[in-house]
Coordinates of C-alpha atoms and ligand atoms in Angstrom, one line a residue:
X1 CA -57.7 -211.8 107.1
X2 CA -59.5 -210.7 104.0
X3 CA -62.7 -211.7 102.1
X4 CA -61.7 -213.4 98.9
X5 CA -64.9 -215.1 97.7
X6 CA -68.6 -214.4 97.9
X7 CA -70.9 -217.1 96.5
X8 CA -74.7 -217.3 96.3
X9 CA -76.8 -220.5 96.4
X10 CA -80.3 -220.4 95.0
X11 CA -82.1 -223.5 96.2
X12 CA -85.5 -224.7 95.2
X13 CA -87.8 -227.7 96.1
X14 CA -91.2 -228.8 94.9
X15 CA -93.8 -229.4 97.6
X16 CA -95.8 -232.6 97.9
X17 CA -99.0 -230.5 98.7
X18 CA -99.4 -226.8 97.8
X19 CA -100.5 -224.5 100.5
X20 CA -101.9 -221.0 100.6
X21 CA -101.6 -217.9 102.7
X22 CA -103.9 -214.9 102.2
X23 CA -102.3 -213.7 99.0
X24 CA -100.8 -216.6 97.1
X25 CA -100.3 -220.4 96.8
X26 CA -97.0 -222.0 97.4
X27 CA -96.1 -225.0 95.3
X28 CA -92.3 -224.7 95.8
X29 CA -90.0 -223.4 98.5
X30 CA -86.9 -221.5 97.7
X31 CA -83.9 -220.4 99.8
X32 CA -81.0 -218.1 99.0
X33 CA -77.8 -218.8 100.9
X34 CA -74.8 -216.5 101.0
X35 CA -71.3 -218.1 101.4
X36 CA -68.4 -215.8 102.2
X37 CA -64.8 -217.2 102.2
X38 CA -61.6 -215.6 103.5
X39 CA -58.0 -215.9 102.3
X40 CA -57.4 -218.1 105.4
X41 CA -60.0 -220.6 104.3
X42 CA -62.7 -219.6 106.9
X43 CA -66.3 -219.8 105.5
X44 CA -69.3 -218.0 106.8
X45 CA -73.0 -218.7 105.9
X46 CA -76.0 -216.4 105.7
X47 CA -79.5 -216.4 104.2
X48 CA -81.6 -213.8 102.5
X49 CA -85.4 -213.7 103.0
X50 CA -87.2 -212.7 99.8
X51 CA -87.1 -213.4 96.1
X52 CA -84.2 -215.8 95.8
X53 CA -83.0 -215.0 92.3
X54 CA -83.2 -211.2 92.7
X55 CA -81.4 -211.4 96.1
X56 CA -78.8 -213.6 94.5
X57 CA -78.2 -211.0 91.7
X58 CA -78.0 -208.2 94.2
X59 CA -75.5 -210.1 96.4
X60 CA -73.4 -210.8 93.3
X61 CA -73.5 -207.1 92.5
X62 CA -72.4 -206.1 96.0
X63 CA -69.6 -208.7 96.2
X64 CA -66.9 -206.6 94.6
X65 CA -67.2 -204.1 97.4
X66 CA -66.5 -207.0 99.9
X67 CA -63.5 -208.6 98.2
X68 CA -60.3 -207.7 100.0
X69 CA -62.1 -206.3 103.1
X70 CA -61.5 -207.5 106.7
X71 CA -64.6 -209.6 107.4
X72 CA -64.5 -208.9 111.2
X73 CA -65.4 -205.2 110.5
X74 CA -69.1 -206.1 110.3
X75 CA -70.2 -202.6 111.4
X76 CA -68.0 -200.9 108.8
X77 CA -69.1 -203.2 106.0
X78 CA -72.8 -202.7 106.9
X79 CA -72.5 -198.9 106.8
X80 CA -70.4 -199.0 103.6
X81 CA -72.9 -201.2 101.7
X82 CA -75.9 -199.3 103.0
X83 CA -74.4 -195.9 102.1
X84 CA -73.4 -197.2 98.6
X85 CA -77.0 -198.2 97.8
X86 CA -78.8 -195.7 100.0
X87 CA -80.2 -193.7 97.1
X88 CA -81.8 -196.8 95.5
X89 CA -82.1 -199.4 98.2
X90 CA -83.3 -198.3 101.7
X91 CA -85.8 -201.1 101.7
X92 CA -86.5 -204.4 99.9
X93 CA -84.0 -206.6 98.1
X94 CA -80.9 -204.5 98.8
X95 CA -81.4 -204.7 102.5
X96 CA -82.4 -208.4 102.3
X97 CA -79.2 -209.0 100.4
X98 CA -77.2 -207.0 103.0
X99 CA -78.9 -209.1 105.6
X100 CA -77.6 -212.4 104.2
X101 CA -74.1 -210.8 103.8
X102 CA -74.1 -209.5 107.4
X103 CA -75.2 -212.9 108.8
X104 CA -72.4 -214.7 106.9
X105 CA -69.9 -212.2 108.3
X106 CA -71.2 -212.8 111.8
X107 CA -70.8 -216.6 111.2
X108 CA -67.3 -216.0 110.1
X109 CA -66.5 -213.8 113.1
X110 CA -67.8 -216.4 115.4
X111 CA -65.7 -219.1 113.8
X112 CA -62.6 -216.8 113.9
X113 CA -63.0 -216.3 117.6
X114 CA -64.3 -219.8 118.2
X115 CA -67.4 -218.6 119.9
X116 CA -71.2 -218.6 119.1
X117 CA -72.4 -215.3 117.7
X118 CA -74.6 -214.7 120.8
X119 CA -71.5 -214.7 123.0
X120 CA -70.0 -212.0 120.8
X121 CA -73.2 -210.0 121.3
X122 CA -72.9 -210.2 125.0
X123 CA -75.1 -213.2 125.7
X124 CA -76.6 -215.5 126.2
X125 CA -79.6 -214.1 128.0
X126 CA -81.1 -217.6 127.6
X127 CA -79.9 -221.0 126.4
X128 CA -83.2 -222.3 125.1
X129 CA -86.4 -220.8 123.9
X130 CA -90.0 -221.8 123.7
X131 CA -91.3 -222.1 120.1
X132 CA -94.7 -221.5 118.7
X133 CA -95.9 -223.5 115.7
X134 CA -96.5 -221.5 112.5
X135 CA -98.7 -223.5 110.2
X136 CA -102.5 -223.7 109.6
X137 CA -102.3 -222.5 106.0
X138 CA -105.0 -223.0 103.4
X139 CA -105.1 -226.3 101.4
X140 CA -106.7 -227.4 98.2
X141 CA -109.6 -229.1 100.2
X142 CA -113.1 -227.9 101.0
X143 CA -113.1 -229.1 104.7
X144 CA -111.1 -226.1 105.9
X145 CA -112.4 -226.1 109.4
X146 CA -111.8 -229.9 109.9
X147 CA -108.2 -230.0 108.6
X148 CA -107.2 -226.8 110.5
X149 CA -108.6 -228.2 113.8
X150 CA -106.8 -231.5 113.2
X151 CA -103.5 -229.8 112.4
X152 CA -103.7 -227.5 115.4
X153 CA -104.4 -230.4 117.7
X154 CA -101.3 -232.1 116.3
X155 CA -99.1 -229.2 117.3
X156 CA -100.5 -229.3 120.8
X157 CA -99.7 -233.1 120.9
X158 CA -96.2 -232.3 119.8
X159 CA -95.8 -230.0 122.9
X160 CA -96.1 -226.5 121.4
X161 CA -97.5 -224.0 123.8
X162 CA -98.9 -221.8 121.0
X163 CA -100.0 -222.0 117.4
X164 CA -100.4 -219.4 114.6
X165 CA -103.3 -219.5 112.1
X166 CA -103.3 -217.9 108.7
X167 CA -106.3 -215.6 108.1
X168 CA -107.1 -213.1 105.4
X169 CA -109.3 -215.5 103.3
X170 CA -112.5 -213.6 104.0
X171 CA -113.7 -212.3 107.4
X172 CA -116.5 -214.8 107.9
X173 CA -114.4 -217.8 106.8
X174 CA -111.6 -216.6 109.0
X175 CA -113.9 -216.2 112.1
X176 CA -115.1 -219.8 111.6
X177 CA -111.5 -221.1 111.3
X178 CA -110.4 -219.2 114.5
X179 CA -113.3 -220.6 116.5
X180 CA -112.6 -224.1 115.3
X181 CA -108.9 -223.9 116.1
X182 CA -109.6 -222.4 119.5
X183 CA -112.0 -225.3 120.2
X184 CA -109.5 -227.9 119.0
X185 CA -106.6 -226.6 121.2
X186 CA -108.6 -225.7 124.3
X187 CA -108.2 -222.5 126.5
X188 CA -104.6 -223.0 127.7
X189 CA -102.7 -223.0 124.4
X190 CA -101.8 -219.7 122.8
X191 CA -103.5 -218.8 119.5
X192 CA -102.2 -216.1 117.2
X193 CA -103.6 -215.0 113.8
X194 CA -101.7 -213.7 110.7
X195 CA -103.5 -211.9 107.8
X196 CA -100.3 -211.2 105.8
X197 CA -101.8 -207.7 105.2
X198 CA -104.8 -209.0 103.4
X199 CA -107.2 -206.5 105.0
X200 CA -107.8 -202.8 105.3
X201 CA -108.5 -201.4 108.8
X202 CA -112.3 -201.7 108.4
X203 CA -112.1 -205.4 107.6
X204 CA -109.4 -206.1 110.2
X205 CA -111.4 -204.5 112.9
X206 CA -114.5 -206.4 111.9
X207 CA -112.7 -209.7 112.1
X208 CA -111.0 -208.7 115.3
X209 CA -114.4 -207.9 117.0
X210 CA -115.9 -211.2 115.9
X211 CA -113.1 -213.2 117.6
X212 CA -112.1 -210.9 120.4
X213 CA -113.5 -213.2 123.2
X214 CA -111.3 -216.1 121.9
X215 CA -108.1 -214.9 123.7
X216 CA -106.0 -214.1 120.6
X217 CA -102.3 -213.8 121.4
X218 CA -101.8 -211.3 118.6
X219 CA -103.2 -210.2 115.3
X220 CA -100.3 -210.1 112.8
X221 CA -100.1 -207.9 109.7
X222 CA -103.7 -206.9 109.8
X223 CA -103.1 -204.2 107.1
X224 CA -100.3 -203.4 104.6
X225 CA -96.9 -202.5 106.0
X226 CA -97.0 -199.0 104.6
X227 CA -100.3 -198.2 106.4
X228 CA -99.0 -197.2 109.8
X229 CA -102.1 -195.2 110.5
X230 CA -104.2 -198.4 109.7
X231 CA -102.2 -200.4 112.3
X232 CA -102.9 -197.6 114.8
X233 CA -106.6 -197.7 114.0
X234 CA -106.8 -201.5 114.4
X235 CA -104.7 -201.3 117.6
X236 CA -107.0 -198.6 119.1
X237 CA -110.2 -200.5 118.1
X238 CA -109.3 -204.0 119.5
X239 CA -108.1 -205.4 122.8
X240 CA -105.8 -208.0 121.3
X241 CA -102.1 -207.1 120.7
X242 CA -101.2 -206.1 117.2
X243 CA -98.0 -207.4 115.6
X244 CA -96.2 -206.5 112.3
X245 CA -92.8 -205.7 110.9
X246 CA -91.6 -208.6 108.7
X247 CA -92.0 -206.3 105.7
X248 CA -90.1 -203.4 107.2
X249 CA -86.4 -202.7 107.0
X250 CA -83.6 -201.2 109.1
X251 CA -83.8 -198.9 112.1
X252 CA -84.9 -196.1 109.8
X253 CA -87.9 -198.1 108.5
X254 CA -88.9 -199.0 112.0
X255 CA -88.6 -195.4 113.3
X256 CA -92.2 -194.3 112.4
X257 CA -93.6 -197.5 113.9
X258 CA -91.9 -196.7 117.2
X259 CA -92.6 -192.9 117.1
X260 CA -96.3 -193.5 116.3
X261 CA -96.7 -196.3 118.8
X262 CA -98.3 -198.3 116.0
X263 CA -97.7 -201.8 117.4
X264 CA -97.6 -204.0 120.5
X265 CA -95.2 -206.5 118.9
X266 CA -92.5 -205.8 116.3
X267 CA -91.4 -208.6 114.1
X268 CA -88.2 -207.8 112.2
X269 CA -86.8 -210.6 110.1
X270 CA -83.1 -211.2 110.7
X271 CA -82.6 -212.3 107.1
X272 CA -84.5 -209.3 105.7
X273 CA -84.4 -206.2 108.0
X274 CA -80.6 -205.8 107.9
X275 CA -79.0 -208.9 109.4
X276 CA -77.9 -209.6 112.9
X277 CA -76.1 -206.2 113.3
X278 CA -79.3 -204.3 112.4
X279 CA -81.8 -206.5 114.2
X280 CA -79.9 -206.3 117.5
X281 CA -80.2 -202.5 117.2
X282 CA -83.9 -202.8 116.3
X283 CA -84.5 -205.0 119.3
X284 CA -82.8 -202.5 121.6
X285 CA -84.9 -199.7 120.2
X286 CA -88.1 -201.8 120.7
X287 CA -87.2 -202.1 124.4
X288 CA -86.8 -198.3 124.6
X289 CA -90.3 -197.8 123.1
X290 CA -91.9 -200.5 125.3
X291 CA -92.7 -202.7 122.2
X292 CA -92.1 -206.4 122.3
X293 CA -89.6 -207.6 119.7
X294 CA -90.3 -211.1 118.3
X295 CA -88.3 -211.8 115.1
X296 CA -90.1 -213.2 112.2
X297 CA -88.5 -216.5 111.1
X298 CA -89.2 -218.0 107.7
X299 CA -86.5 -219.9 105.8
X300 CA -84.0 -222.7 105.9
X301 CA -81.9 -223.9 108.9
X302 CA -79.5 -221.1 108.3
X303 CA -82.2 -218.5 108.9
X304 CA -83.4 -220.5 112.0
X305 CA -79.8 -220.5 113.3
X306 CA -79.3 -216.8 112.7
X307 CA -82.6 -216.0 114.4
X308 CA -81.7 -218.2 117.4
X309 CA -78.4 -216.4 117.8
X310 CA -80.3 -213.1 117.8
X311 CA -83.0 -214.4 120.1
X312 CA -80.4 -215.4 122.6
X313 CA -79.8 -211.7 123.2
X314 CA -83.2 -210.1 122.7
X315 CA -84.1 -208.7 126.2
X316 CA -87.0 -210.2 128.1
X317 CA -90.1 -208.0 127.8
X318 CA -90.3 -207.4 131.5
X319 CA -87.4 -206.2 133.5
X320 CA -85.2 -208.9 135.1
X321 CA -87.5 -210.5 137.6
X322 CA -88.5 -213.9 139.0
X323 CA -91.1 -214.5 136.3
X324 CA -90.0 -212.6 133.2
X325 CA -92.0 -212.6 130.0
X326 CA -89.5 -214.0 127.5
X327 CA -89.4 -213.8 123.7
X328 CA -90.6 -216.9 121.8
X329 CA -89.4 -218.5 118.5
X330 CA -91.5 -218.7 115.4
X331 CA -91.1 -222.3 114.3
X332 CA -92.4 -223.0 110.7
X333 CA -94.1 -226.3 110.6
X334 CA -95.1 -226.2 106.9
X335 CA -93.4 -228.4 104.3
X336 CA -89.9 -227.2 103.4
X337 CA -87.7 -229.9 102.0
X338 CA -84.6 -227.6 102.2
X339 CA -85.1 -226.5 105.8
X340 CA -83.3 -229.2 107.7
X341 CA -81.5 -230.8 104.7
X342 CA -78.9 -228.0 104.4
X343 CA -77.9 -228.6 108.0
X344 CA -75.5 -231.5 109.0
X345 CA -77.4 -231.5 112.4
X346 CA -81.1 -230.4 112.2
X347 CA -82.4 -227.8 114.5
X348 CA -85.3 -229.5 116.1
X349 CA -87.7 -228.7 118.9
X350 CA -88.2 -230.9 122.0
X351 CA -91.8 -230.6 123.2
X352 CA -91.9 -227.1 121.8
X353 CA -88.6 -225.9 123.1
X354 CA -85.5 -225.2 121.0
X355 CA -81.9 -225.1 122.3
X356 CA -79.8 -222.2 121.1
X357 CA -76.9 -223.6 119.1
X358 CA -73.6 -223.1 121.0
X359 CA -71.0 -224.1 118.3
X360 CA -68.8 -221.3 116.7
X361 CA -70.6 -218.7 114.6
X362 CA -74.2 -219.6 113.9
X363 CA -73.5 -223.0 115.4
X364 CA -74.4 -225.0 112.3
X365 CA -72.5 -227.0 109.7
X366 CA -73.8 -226.9 106.1
X367 CA -74.3 -230.1 104.1
X368 CA -72.9 -229.3 100.7
X369 CA -74.5 -232.3 99.1
X370 CA -77.9 -230.8 99.9
X371 CA -76.9 -227.6 98.2
X372 CA -76.3 -229.5 95.0
X373 CA -79.4 -231.6 95.4
X374 CA -81.7 -228.5 95.7
X375 CA -79.8 -226.1 93.4
X376 CA -82.3 -224.2 91.2
X377 CA -81.8 -224.6 87.5
Ligands
CA401 CA1 -96.3 -213.3 109.2

């Protein structure tokens, strides 16, 4: 069996209501899907996290390396592509593009063997997973505290055990928002915060101290991803766990984070840090360093499915025991017209719990009509 076609699909959808995180407003959502086909007619799907059009161009540039290769040699292909672009692409869009390719190859492999990816990775360690709600972004309204409290309460009503709030809009405004959300959800629901690296260590520590008594599950990306010493300073100064890693790439990129003990929770993105092949290795390294591995998830249903296949084999954070501490799934609740539309069967939560797909490969079917509907011009 040989690879004979590599296609990219750049998808785009306008949002009904723009929303903001600490550094920009979103008025559209994009997705970049990778489709790899073999001479036997098998098709695998992957997704790249990152700038859709640039990732598409990079995947197209890598495609000639893939044509004619055995798609089951995922490890060989990963090493070959990485080595070919090492001098220019150890991080960023090259690795994001390799991630989408790697995921598509794992989907193909699963379909070839008629098994879900997680079984080929030695799993499952779990068949379902608790999800937390990612939402609570900024909106073009002045009543920030009111709409955030309302939205947070709606996630609790939907059954989520934890919610994540965007911060980084200014320390005082953030502290007010965190207090309002904690009040809205009560003491028993998890509350995490995510600054998307809007702060330096001084500002992050100041915010952390103002909200330290509010039982924060973790403080995500307090400082820029390159500032490993800044993460260490924030971690040393605060009692709440510190999380980061969605803007880091491959084992090599994670190495300093591990070696310098810079985080409590590492968040590689399956569609960005090197695909399923690489993120499984990163998850295993995290266990060695006593760091929790909780993949970042942000994308269409393809990204969700790939993340779920990985999460099926991410080790529990405590050794096997009667009450292990298990990984949880990031479940984006913001508007994303493409997210479920590309799937023939949506991946939904049931009272905040998501079942890991058990069909062959990623366990999903793609709705090709949706690809046409959302194709970017
Ligand atoms: Ca984040």
